[in-house]
Amino acid sequence: MEQDLARAPRLTESAGAVFAVLAGAGHATRPQLASLAGLSKPTVSSAVAELESVRLAAHSGTASSGTGRNAAVYRLGPAAGAVLAVDLGPALTRVRGCALDGTLLAEATGPREDAADVVREALDALPADAPLRTIVVAVGDVTAPRKEGTGMRPATAKAGPVFDAVTVALPPGVPVHLENNVNCAALAELHEGAARGRNIFGYLRIGVGIGLGIVVGGQVLRGANGAAGELARIPYPWDDGREPRHEALEEYIGSRSLLRRAAEAWPDTDGPCPRTAEELFALAGQGRAAARAVVDRHAVDVGRLAAAVTAVLDPGLVVLGGSTGAYPQLLHGVRAELARLSWPTEVVSSTVGDLGTVVGAARLAVSRGVQTVTEVAGAKD
């Protein structure tokens, strides 16, 4: 799907403002657009006519105005286009294509090693006449500007190879933005999950790796190097006579070490040792003593990490997510350890689950896509 973004229509400032409002609302009448955009009704009428002329807005019916007259309802037009969100997860690649009002148009999921094919599947499912405005790729890594200033790429070898492999499937000429996967999940929790209505919180992801999404003032905090929340870099261990190792804390708390500890402690009388975190938590839920002991210890470890987070941020709310962190069985232990070590902080489980990263990436892609259409506003004023 080759794109020519240079053909995006140049809009007046008022038309750009109305387009952005219409994208956020999904559908609206001209009086509603005037109120939301803070523009006069004649200005909005002119802006809507301009958007209709270039198929960025379309009439979608009528609604009663409450005065006995019907008002025309508008939605985004076919030329508004679409965006793509790609979650390059540790095991699975999830892709979503959305319209600029957030409507889901396509989705695909597949193994990480088939990431390029998963992206192609989603691209093929998008409307053929919808220009692709932007692509957001979520990676389990810090993202940094390319040296030549032409875009972003993963900062280390963690996500670099799979990102490079998936770029061959991305259409040329479309802006590609990278974002840390935990930051994307934090955005999903903010807008659609357990942190709705919260101005400040921390999203603590515990899975194969660990990470923190920091939201302050309703915005994700990225830091000077794009590395805010990289908990794997906390020095560990930190005792006399012991040297901290690179990302040793992530190695200790991550799910692989959790399963290793379960195997070391598992009694022969309890049957086969669980091979996945899902099996371990299921056995703990059934009351199996060995599984319960491992899960309880994991909750203490996560609680201590949460205490470190609250010591620095005092977020008031910590949302637990990730392939092991989201299990509600951890809540009691995490809350107890955090209460023992720090000041009162609410702790809840993620409500967006495994889809959090791609949901947040899609929201970010929609925002950037709208910006792509409206950034040339003013050229005709």
XYZ file of C-alpha atoms in Angstrom:
381
model
C 0.000 0.000 0.000
C 2.120 2.885 -1.233
C 1.115 6.250 0.176
C 1.599 9.791 -1.095
C 1.185 12.023 1.918
C 2.098 15.059 -0.175
C -1.377 14.833 -1.649
C -3.029 15.430 1.714
C -5.246 18.497 1.199
C -4.067 21.798 2.608
C -6.643 23.093 5.048
C -7.486 26.458 6.486
C -6.882 26.792 10.208
C -10.601 26.651 10.972
C -11.096 23.523 8.844
C -8.160 21.866 10.606
C -9.676 22.694 14.003
C -13.082 21.329 12.993
C -11.499 18.161 11.570
C -9.679 17.522 14.862
C -12.879 18.029 16.852
C -14.874 15.782 14.520
C -12.240 13.048 14.804
C -12.487 13.185 18.581
C -16.280 13.245 18.640
C -16.858 10.589 15.964
C -19.952 12.368 14.709
C -21.499 15.771 15.419
C -23.837 18.439 14.124
C -22.585 21.859 13.072
C -23.840 23.516 16.300
C -22.018 20.839 18.304
C -18.849 21.371 16.275
C -19.086 25.121 16.842
C -19.383 24.598 20.584
C -16.549 22.061 20.785
C -14.196 24.040 18.541
C -15.037 27.433 20.026
C -15.854 28.839 16.591
C -18.819 30.762 15.223
C -21.543 28.868 13.394
C -20.795 30.607 10.041
C -17.090 29.730 10.396
C -17.963 26.099 11.135
C -20.352 25.934 8.180
C -17.574 27.163 5.907
C -15.081 24.716 7.451
C -17.457 21.770 7.060
C -18.055 22.664 3.418
C -14.285 22.772 2.887
C -13.816 19.380 4.540
C -16.665 17.864 2.514
C -15.149 19.172 -0.723
C -11.969 17.148 -0.122
C -13.838 14.122 1.357
C -12.424 14.622 4.860
C -15.964 14.944 6.236
C -19.239 13.428 5.119
C -22.921 13.790 5.917
C -24.171 10.840 7.951
C -27.822 11.591 8.688
C -29.844 14.002 10.766
C -30.618 14.544 14.415
C -33.341 16.468 16.193
C -32.119 19.826 17.398
C -34.723 20.047 20.158
C -36.439 22.991 18.470
C -38.471 20.960 16.021
C -35.837 21.253 13.289
C -33.443 18.524 12.215
C -29.714 19.175 12.098
C -27.300 17.484 9.715
C -24.865 15.080 11.381
C -21.309 14.761 10.082
C -18.604 12.130 10.413
C -15.119 11.711 8.970
C -15.049 11.154 5.232
C -13.262 8.398 3.300
C -10.213 10.587 2.607
C -9.523 11.024 6.322
C -7.555 7.817 6.174
C -6.335 5.262 8.688
C -3.464 4.546 11.045
C -1.633 1.386 12.062
C -0.492 0.280 15.530
C 2.022 -2.557 15.899
C 2.866 -4.227 19.217
C 6.111 -6.202 18.891
C 5.593 -8.244 22.055
C 8.019 -10.824 23.486
C 5.957 -13.727 22.114
C 3.200 -12.280 19.932
C 2.862 -9.470 17.423
C -0.476 -7.663 17.607
C -1.540 -5.163 14.957
C -4.542 -2.860 14.765
C -5.664 -0.561 11.988
C -8.003 2.266 12.975
C -9.822 5.166 11.403
C -8.916 8.619 12.685
C -11.964 8.595 14.948
C -10.612 5.458 16.642
C -12.944 2.995 14.897
C -11.291 -0.413 14.570
C -10.842 -1.309 10.894
C -8.484 -4.295 10.976
C -6.526 -6.439 13.391
C -4.138 -9.365 13.214
C -2.131 -11.430 15.692
C 0.686 -13.913 15.181
C 4.024 -15.169 16.491
C 6.783 -12.629 16.992
C 8.955 -14.348 14.380
C 6.201 -13.770 11.782
C 5.822 -10.067 12.621
C 6.166 -8.875 9.022
C 3.424 -11.235 7.834
C 1.121 -10.114 10.660
C 1.615 -6.488 9.638
C 0.872 -7.333 5.985
C -2.317 -9.151 7.018
C -3.613 -6.077 8.837
C -2.597 -3.731 6.019
C -4.427 -5.876 3.467
C -7.603 -5.654 5.577
C -7.660 -1.834 5.597
C -9.955 -0.041 3.136
C -8.117 0.234 -0.155
C -9.040 3.907 -0.632
C -8.033 5.023 2.874
C -4.632 6.760 2.910
C -2.395 5.517 5.710
C -1.488 8.561 7.791
C 0.957 7.199 10.353
C 2.300 4.027 11.985
C 3.163 3.559 15.661
C 5.357 0.607 16.594
C 5.534 -0.389 20.270
C 8.774 -2.087 21.303
C 10.144 -3.465 24.556
C 13.038 -1.052 24.535
C 14.056 2.556 24.889
C 13.459 4.488 21.673
C 15.829 7.198 20.499
C 16.193 9.448 17.445
C 18.278 8.125 14.587
C 21.629 9.870 14.249
C 20.672 11.313 10.907
C 17.441 12.662 12.379
C 15.188 10.716 10.026
C 13.158 8.835 12.592
C 13.344 6.536 15.579
C 14.705 3.114 16.326
C 15.185 0.868 19.355
C 18.176 1.996 21.412
C 19.643 -1.470 22.052
C 19.789 -4.928 20.527
C 16.734 -5.964 22.566
C 14.174 -4.981 19.966
C 16.369 -3.884 17.083
C 16.342 -7.097 15.028
C 12.573 -7.657 15.116
C 11.957 -3.968 14.373
C 14.303 -4.119 11.388
C 12.524 -7.277 10.190
C 9.079 -5.684 10.363
C 10.078 -2.477 8.552
C 10.177 -4.376 5.253
C 6.395 -4.769 5.505
C 5.695 -1.108 6.222
C 4.550 1.036 3.288
C 7.074 3.622 2.094
C 6.333 7.287 2.621
C 4.347 6.853 5.835
C 5.717 8.366 9.075
C 6.760 5.665 11.564
C 6.908 6.480 15.273
C 8.368 4.207 17.925
C 7.159 4.090 21.506
C 8.073 1.974 24.499
C 5.511 -0.797 24.995
C 5.003 -0.057 28.705
C 4.283 3.598 27.917
C 1.642 2.471 25.429
C 0.016 0.190 27.996
C 0.010 3.049 30.510
C -1.902 5.177 27.986
C -4.450 2.385 27.605
C -4.928 2.232 31.385
C -5.303 6.026 31.513
C -7.981 6.250 28.850
C -9.717 2.882 28.923
C -8.527 0.951 31.966
C -7.922 1.028 35.700
C -6.505 4.582 35.805
C -9.339 6.449 34.088
C -9.772 9.863 35.616
C -6.378 9.803 37.346
C -3.944 12.630 36.755
C -0.890 10.802 38.068
C -0.145 7.085 38.413
C 2.430 4.419 37.726
C 1.801 1.399 35.502
C 4.087 -1.373 36.775
C 4.536 -4.193 34.264
C 5.904 -7.508 35.478
C 6.379 -10.302 32.966
C 9.364 -11.673 31.093
C 10.794 -8.216 31.721
C 9.887 -5.350 34.019
C 9.054 -1.741 33.291
C 7.210 1.312 34.528
C 4.923 3.649 32.630
C 4.811 7.023 34.392
C 1.834 9.300 33.827
C 1.997 12.836 35.232
C -0.536 15.491 34.367
C -2.285 13.041 32.091
C 0.850 12.666 29.939
C 3.412 9.878 29.706
C 6.762 10.937 31.143
C 9.535 9.805 28.775
C 12.625 11.412 30.287
C 15.633 13.142 28.746
C 16.825 9.940 27.038
C 13.413 8.360 26.479
C 14.301 5.948 29.285
C 12.017 7.021 32.152
C 10.652 3.932 33.899
C 13.447 1.567 32.849
C 13.367 -0.310 36.165
C 15.670 -3.012 34.804
C 18.502 -0.500 35.211
C 18.047 -0.166 38.983
C 21.308 -1.437 40.545
C 20.823 -4.997 41.872
C 21.967 -6.580 44.087
C 23.062 -3.704 46.308
C 24.794 -5.322 49.266
C 28.264 -5.198 50.784
C 30.614 -7.334 48.749
C 28.165 -7.829 45.853
C 28.490 -6.005 42.551
C 25.305 -4.919 40.733
C 24.935 -6.605 37.348
C 23.400 -5.208 34.177
C 19.607 -5.663 34.322
C 19.988 -8.136 37.192
C 16.785 -6.912 38.861
C 14.778 -7.726 35.747
C 16.399 -11.146 35.662
C 15.447 -11.760 39.293
C 11.809 -10.594 39.145
C 11.036 -11.691 35.576
C 8.818 -14.688 34.886
C 11.681 -16.988 33.876
C 13.246 -16.690 37.333
C 9.813 -17.057 38.921
C 9.388 -20.435 37.226
C 12.954 -21.418 38.089
C 12.283 -20.740 41.764
C 9.096 -22.765 41.540
C 11.044 -25.698 40.083
C 13.663 -25.479 42.845
C 11.043 -25.475 45.595
C 8.582 -27.922 44.076
C 8.094 -31.127 46.158
C 7.799 -34.425 44.324
C 4.591 -35.124 46.220
C 2.815 -32.210 44.499
C 2.975 -33.720 41.034
C 4.496 -32.103 37.924
C 6.026 -28.681 38.410
C 4.199 -25.895 36.504
C 5.961 -24.943 33.293
C 4.187 -21.633 32.721
C 3.157 -18.731 34.912
C -0.459 -19.459 33.996
C -0.153 -22.990 35.400
C 1.602 -21.723 38.523
C -1.074 -19.150 39.328
C -3.843 -21.650 38.566
C -2.381 -24.106 41.079
C -1.994 -21.332 43.633
C -5.644 -20.462 43.099
C -6.530 -24.073 43.835
C -4.769 -23.797 47.187
C -1.685 -25.873 46.366
C 0.780 -24.997 49.128
C 3.967 -25.027 47.042
C 2.449 -22.830 44.326
C 0.952 -20.509 46.899
C 4.324 -20.070 48.621
C 6.059 -19.142 45.338
C 3.290 -16.698 44.367
C 3.309 -15.120 47.834
C 7.064 -14.595 47.620
C 6.668 -13.063 44.172
C 4.068 -10.659 45.574
C 6.570 -9.541 48.221
C 9.219 -8.912 45.568
C 6.793 -6.924 43.417
C 5.662 -5.021 46.501
C 9.256 -3.994 47.206
C 9.653 -2.793 43.652
C 6.395 -0.843 44.005
C 7.807 0.713 47.178
C 10.820 1.936 45.204
C 8.431 3.464 42.668
C 6.393 5.252 45.329
C 9.538 6.525 47.044
C 10.498 8.369 43.863
C 7.121 9.290 42.353
C 4.478 9.194 45.115
C 1.936 8.402 42.351
C -1.032 7.656 44.598
C -1.948 4.739 42.328
C 0.027 1.790 41.027
C -1.566 -0.363 38.306
C -0.109 -3.863 38.087
C 0.103 -5.343 34.596
C 2.096 -7.783 32.518
C 1.956 -11.530 32.016
C 2.472 -12.189 35.751
C 1.845 -8.794 37.338
C -1.796 -8.599 36.285
C -2.842 -11.685 38.265
C -5.205 -10.511 41.058
C -3.663 -13.155 43.353
C -0.690 -10.811 43.765
C -2.728 -7.859 44.987
C -2.948 -8.695 48.696
C 0.762 -9.408 49.038
C 1.841 -6.375 47.009
C -0.449 -4.089 48.979
C 0.802 -5.485 52.304
C 4.500 -5.115 51.433
C 4.016 -1.650 49.997
C 2.095 -0.565 53.094
C 4.912 -1.904 55.275
C 7.630 -0.021 53.408
C 5.981 3.157 52.125
C 3.074 5.561 52.530
C -0.542 4.755 51.585
C -0.787 4.031 47.866
C -3.661 2.428 46.001
C -2.739 -0.753 44.097
C -5.044 -2.297 41.482
C -4.765 -4.849 38.703
C -4.781 -3.890 35.035
C -8.174 -4.014 33.354
C -6.961 -3.848 29.741
C -4.887 -7.037 29.960
C -2.717 -8.356 27.139
C -4.218 -5.918 24.627
C -3.058 -2.878 26.593
C 0.030 -2.172 24.505
C -1.666 -2.318 21.105
C -4.681 -0.381 22.435
C -2.408 2.381 23.719
C -0.335 2.347 20.531
C -3.529 2.683 18.470
C -4.651 5.662 20.543
C -1.261 7.288 20.028
C -1.394 6.508 16.300
C -4.839 8.101 15.986
C -3.601 11.251 17.711
C -0.590 11.460 15.413
C -2.721 10.690 12.376
C -5.061 13.569 13.113
C -2.024 15.797 13.581
C -0.694 14.682 10.195
C -3.885 15.852 8.498
C -4.162 19.135 10.395
C -0.515 20.197 10.644
C -0.695 22.027 7.326
C -3.701 24.003 8.563
C -3.245 27.697 8.056
C -1.616 27.354 4.647
C -4.702 28.815 2.955
C -5.572 31.449 5.582
